[in-house]
Amino acid sequence: MVCASVNCTTEIPEGRYELGYHTCIECNDEQPYLGLLVYDHKTAGRLEIFNPNNNHEREMIRQAARFNERAR
């Protein structure tokens, strides 16, 4: 499958197309997000989704990564 963007002839990998993407990575304009597993207690973690372009959430990512490193 070829990228759906105008003037782009990049081939889209089959796995990316099966996930519902019709543009290549270079033409993609979707906002990137980052997921981190946050462990509130020992039994299970939970997935938190962050927007790395938001200053407040970027600070939360930094703090969560630091906390997870100390917990190991």
Tab-separated table of N, CA and C in Angstrom, residues 10-72:
chain	number	residue	atom	x	y	z
A	10	THR	N	5.886	6.751	-0.722
A	10	THR	CA	6.454	5.830	0.259
A	10	THR	C	5.522	4.643	0.477
A	11	GLU	N	6.110	3.475	0.519
A	11	GLU	CA	5.345	2.253	0.767
A	11	GLU	C	5.057	2.126	2.268
A	12	ILE	N	3.799	1.877	2.628
A	12	ILE	CA	3.404	1.711	4.025
A	12	ILE	C	3.553	0.239	4.385
A	13	PRO	N	4.256	-0.072	5.498
A	13	PRO	CA	4.371	-1.465	5.925
A	13	PRO	C	2.989	-2.067	6.217
A	14	GLU	N	2.847	-3.347	5.937
A	14	GLU	CA	1.558	-4.016	6.092
A	14	GLU	C	1.013	-3.897	7.513
A	15	GLY	N	1.884	-4.044	8.508
A	15	GLY	CA	1.447	-3.947	9.901
A	15	GLY	C	0.882	-2.581	10.240
A	16	ARG	N	1.496	-1.524	9.721
A	16	ARG	CA	1.008	-0.161	9.962
A	16	ARG	C	-0.356	0.034	9.293
A	17	TYR	N	-0.493	-0.480	8.082
A	17	TYR	CA	-1.760	-0.355	7.359
A	17	TYR	C	-2.877	-1.117	8.079
A	18	GLU	N	-2.567	-2.300	8.624
A	18	GLU	CA	-3.559	-3.091	9.339
A	18	GLU	C	-4.035	-2.397	10.613
A	19	LEU	N	-3.200	-1.517	11.174
A	19	LEU	CA	-3.590	-0.755	12.360
A	19	LEU	C	-4.467	0.445	12.013
A	20	GLY	N	-4.679	0.675	10.725
A	20	GLY	CA	-5.580	1.743	10.302
A	20	GLY	C	-4.892	3.009	9.827
A	21	TYR	N	-3.581	2.968	9.674
A	21	TYR	CA	-2.847	4.139	9.183
A	21	TYR	C	-2.741	4.080	7.664
A	22	HIS	N	-3.060	5.187	7.006
A	22	HIS	CA	-3.007	5.236	5.556
A	22	HIS	C	-1.940	6.196	5.059
A	23	THR	N	-1.141	6.728	5.990
A	23	THR	CA	-0.024	7.603	5.618
A	23	THR	C	1.261	7.032	6.203
A	24	CYS	N	2.379	7.407	5.596
A	24	CYS	CA	3.676	6.962	6.101
A	24	CYS	C	4.039	7.762	7.356
A	25	ILE	N	5.092	7.376	8.026
A	25	ILE	CA	5.499	8.037	9.263
A	25	ILE	C	5.884	9.494	9.004
A	26	GLU	N	6.550	9.780	7.895
A	26	GLU	CA	6.968	11.143	7.580
A	26	GLU	C	5.775	12.066	7.330
A	27	CYS	N	4.700	11.548	6.754
A	27	CYS	CA	3.510	12.359	6.445
A	27	CYS	C	2.498	12.383	7.583
A	28	ASN	N	2.712	11.572	8.599
A	28	ASN	CA	1.767	11.478	9.706
A	28	ASN	C	1.710	12.799	10.465
A	29	ASP	N	0.497	13.283	10.752
A	29	ASP	CA	0.359	14.533	11.499
A	29	ASP	C	-0.353	14.327	12.834
A	30	GLU	N	-0.479	13.085	13.280
A	30	GLU	CA	-1.114	12.805	14.559
A	30	GLU	C	-0.183	13.167	15.705
A	31	GLN	N	-0.772	13.580	16.806
A	31	GLN	CA	-0.029	13.971	17.994
A	31	GLN	C	0.601	12.738	18.641
A	32	PRO	N	1.913	12.757	18.931
A	32	PRO	CA	2.529	11.612	19.592
A	32	PRO	C	2.168	11.568	21.073
A	33	TYR	N	2.016	10.388	21.605
A	33	TYR	CA	1.744	10.208	23.027
A	33	TYR	C	2.719	9.185	23.585
A	34	LEU	N	2.895	9.219	24.884
A	34	LEU	CA	3.815	8.316	25.559
A	34	LEU	C	3.063	7.609	26.665
A	35	GLY	N	3.224	6.318	26.770
A	35	GLY	CA	2.588	5.550	27.832
A	35	GLY	C	3.630	5.060	28.814
A	36	LEU	N	3.355	5.219	30.095
A	36	LEU	CA	4.255	4.737	31.145
A	36	LEU	C	3.459	3.876	32.113
A	37	LEU	N	4.070	2.791	32.561
A	37	LEU	CA	3.465	1.991	33.615
A	37	LEU	C	3.805	2.641	34.947
A	38	VAL	N	2.785	2.957	35.719
A	38	VAL	CA	2.962	3.579	37.020
A	38	VAL	C	2.568	2.556	38.071
A	39	TYR	N	3.477	2.315	39.013
A	39	TYR	CA	3.236	1.336	40.067
A	39	TYR	C	2.903	2.062	41.360
A	40	ASP	N	1.621	2.017	41.755
A	40	ASP	CA	1.200	2.625	43.010
A	40	ASP	C	1.483	1.708	44.196
A	41	HIS	N	1.537	0.420	43.928
A	41	HIS	CA	1.809	-0.574	44.964
A	41	HIS	C	2.449	-1.773	44.287
A	42	LYS	N	2.810	-2.783	45.038
A	42	LYS	CA	3.590	-3.901	44.512
A	42	LYS	C	2.817	-4.859	43.615
A	43	THR	N	1.502	-4.947	43.755
A	43	THR	CA	0.776	-6.009	43.060
A	43	THR	C	0.535	-5.744	41.585
A	44	ALA	N	0.319	-4.503	41.188
A	44	ALA	CA	0.017	-4.250	39.777
A	44	ALA	C	0.303	-2.800	39.419
A	45	GLY	N	0.609	-2.594	38.171
A	45	GLY	CA	0.816	-1.247	37.673
A	45	GLY	C	-0.374	-0.827	36.830
A	46	ARG	N	-0.391	0.448	36.509
A	46	ARG	CA	-1.450	0.955	35.623
A	46	ARG	C	-0.786	1.785	34.533
A	47	LEU	N	-1.409	1.805	33.381
A	47	LEU	CA	-0.866	2.536	32.245
A	47	LEU	C	-1.386	3.968	32.260
A	48	GLU	N	-0.466	4.921	32.245
A	48	GLU	CA	-0.804	6.339	32.158
A	48	GLU	C	-0.357	6.841	30.790
A	49	ILE	N	-1.224	7.556	30.097
A	49	ILE	CA	-0.915	8.105	28.786
A	49	ILE	C	-0.600	9.592	28.947
A	50	PHE	N	0.527	10.030	28.377
A	50	PHE	CA	0.975	11.416	28.494
A	50	PHE	C	1.190	12.024	27.121
A	51	ASN	N	0.997	13.326	27.031
A	51	ASN	CA	1.302	14.093	25.831
A	51	ASN	C	2.648	14.777	26.067
A	52	PRO	N	3.729	14.335	25.419
A	52	PRO	CA	5.041	14.905	25.680
A	52	PRO	C	5.201	16.347	25.209
A	53	ASN	N	4.251	16.880	24.453
A	53	ASN	CA	4.337	18.274	24.010
A	53	ASN	C	3.709	19.241	25.001
A	54	ASN	N	3.048	18.718	26.031
A	54	ASN	CA	2.441	19.533	27.073
A	54	ASN	C	3.460	19.683	28.203
A	55	ASN	N	3.801	20.936	28.567
A	55	ASN	CA	4.840	21.173	29.571
A	55	ASN	C	4.524	20.514	30.906
A	56	HIS	N	3.282	20.598	31.346
A	56	HIS	CA	2.901	19.992	32.627
A	56	HIS	C	3.057	18.473	32.567
A	57	GLU	N	2.596	17.874	31.494
A	57	GLU	CA	2.699	16.417	31.368
A	57	GLU	C	4.138	15.976	31.145
A	58	ARG	N	4.958	16.798	30.507
A	58	ARG	CA	6.373	16.470	30.328
A	58	ARG	C	7.056	16.370	31.691
A	59	GLU	N	6.701	17.273	32.611
A	59	GLU	CA	7.249	17.223	33.971
A	59	GLU	C	6.757	15.965	34.693
A	60	MET	N	5.503	15.583	34.477
A	60	MET	CA	4.984	14.361	35.092
A	60	MET	C	5.724	13.131	34.557
A	61	ILE	N	6.060	13.128	33.266
A	61	ILE	CA	6.824	12.028	32.665
A	61	ILE	C	8.186	11.930	33.336
A	62	ARG	N	8.834	13.080	33.515
A	62	ARG	CA	10.158	13.107	34.139
A	62	ARG	C	10.085	12.563	35.561
A	63	GLN	N	9.093	12.998	36.325
A	63	GLN	CA	8.947	12.539	37.702
A	63	GLN	C	8.617	11.051	37.766
A	64	ALA	N	7.750	10.576	36.891
A	64	ALA	CA	7.382	9.158	36.884
A	64	ALA	C	8.583	8.295	36.523
A	65	ALA	N	9.365	8.718	35.552
A	65	ALA	CA	10.555	7.958	35.151
A	65	ALA	C	11.558	7.915	36.303
A	66	ARG	N	11.730	9.035	36.995
A	66	ARG	CA	12.654	9.083	38.136
A	66	ARG	C	12.163	8.188	39.267
A	67	PHE	N	10.870	8.230	39.547
A	67	PHE	CA	10.298	7.390	40.595
A	67	PHE	C	10.461	5.913	40.260
A	68	ASN	N	10.178	5.542	39.014
A	68	ASN	CA	10.296	4.141	38.606
A	68	ASN	C	11.728	3.659	38.683
A	69	GLU	N	12.697	4.519	38.382
A	69	GLU	CA	14.110	4.128	38.484
A	69	GLU	C	14.490	3.868	39.935
A	70	ARG	N	14.011	4.715	40.858
A	70	ARG	CA	14.339	4.524	42.284
A	70	ARG	C	13.665	3.285	42.839
A	71	ALA	N	12.508	2.913	42.303
A	71	ALA	CA	11.753	1.773	42.826
A	71	ALA	C	12.400	0.442	42.469
A	72	ARG	N	13.271	0.424	41.514
A	72	ARG	CA	13.880	-0.849	41.075
A	72	ARG	C	14.975	-1.282	41.951
